[in-house]
């Protein structure tokens, strides 16, 4: 019966007919719960057929009732057949996704505990379906997951499932690659982990035990093109709430910190940076706004707690190098230049702020170092919006000896060569600017334009100004021509 209803046929069924068919199937399944009048293959075929109808909220009304949710939940969690259970779970997950009110009905029926228990059996399909169901229950319900943590070992189940996934990823690639079901199950578990770590921070120490497994997967997983797609995006997101500061020892070496493992303390950082580099070369700025901001935030967290000898490695990889200063900073094709351009992006405000903050933190949160590293042109907006000023002592240190003038007129040096502090370019590499002298006619037009501008400014009354032409007449510096 299910094989006869392909996607093409479903689109031709009118809404009323589809609702009638769903009602018919649900009545048969409900009666079967009481009379056990279906053979397992028949029951499974009916559930599979029902699943093909659950595509749109306007077609699935009979499923969004308490009776509908109860019938599917009983087939899912009270059946002796795991095949039947999984077919019902697919229907149930679609119902919970389409209609938010059904989630509270599911919780009130008491089946959330059974969903948490199903995560313990180590089956990938059960992990996929029940992680998805629990993930949906984090929205629009009164479910307190504390009971699932405390009495049904939810955190331990999540950790064990992620650990099992990590064993599928080897350095040599000799093991069979993860299947589609494996990848989907991992994605659903990571989504659940992220929400639980966000809403239940009390359980973060237990959930954080998954960090080594997540980092192992992220380092060994094949990166597709484009790079920021599941499960990579979910791996990055899951790390956001998990502590980077192990043993409460910031900037210290620690054998137990999985972010900086021995013997290669750079492997995770290099992987994060490689993904970032790939992403900024592939996506538009609008896409990067949502896709790459979490990764930049993760890099900021990692840098904050990185051992002192690891920090220069990140600075070298993410800040402009001296070799880039033959051009104004931000004009080359390196990752650092692309980040600088993103720090001024008009269409990606969250990413702009996150990237600027990263560059500022890589400059040790020192405004003078920040200007030196990225140029005042890129630094000025961040400094002004965060009410940060370059110390006078620093600007004096960059001066060629003259007094007065603002930062943009002063010079600094890198490797003994003077650079323009606004653009970051080496002075001797700057193109010579030759301006043709204005003709008398051009001078008159410019003077007239300035006269009009001053008159308009004076008319506003906002500031008290005197037109320079008027002042010149009063001072006798202009003569009327015959």
PDB file of C-alpha atoms in Angstrom, residues 467-480:
ATOM      1  CA  UNK A 467      32.132  82.584   6.345  1.00  0.00           C
ATOM      2  CA  UNK A 468      35.866  82.879   5.466  1.00  0.00           C
ATOM      3  CA  UNK A 469      35.003  84.997   2.412  1.00  0.00           C
ATOM      4  CA  UNK A 470      32.985  87.377   4.576  1.00  0.00           C
ATOM      5  CA  UNK A 471      35.839  87.489   7.070  1.00  0.00           C
ATOM      6  CA  UNK A 472      38.333  88.253   4.305  1.00  0.00           C
ATOM      7  CA  UNK A 473      36.194  91.159   3.072  1.00  0.00           C
ATOM      8  CA  UNK A 474      35.969  92.594   6.589  1.00  0.00           C
ATOM      9  CA  UNK A 475      39.717  92.288   6.994  1.00  0.00           C
ATOM     10  CA  UNK A 476      40.338  94.120   3.741  1.00  0.00           C
ATOM     11  CA  UNK A 477      42.009  91.155   2.150  1.00  0.00           C
ATOM     12  CA  UNK A 478      39.651  91.138  -0.851  1.00  0.00           C
ATOM     13  CA  UNK A 479      39.189  93.951  -3.350  1.00  0.00           C
ATOM     14  CA  UNK A 480      36.091  94.489  -5.471  1.00  0.00           C
TER      15      UNK A 480
END
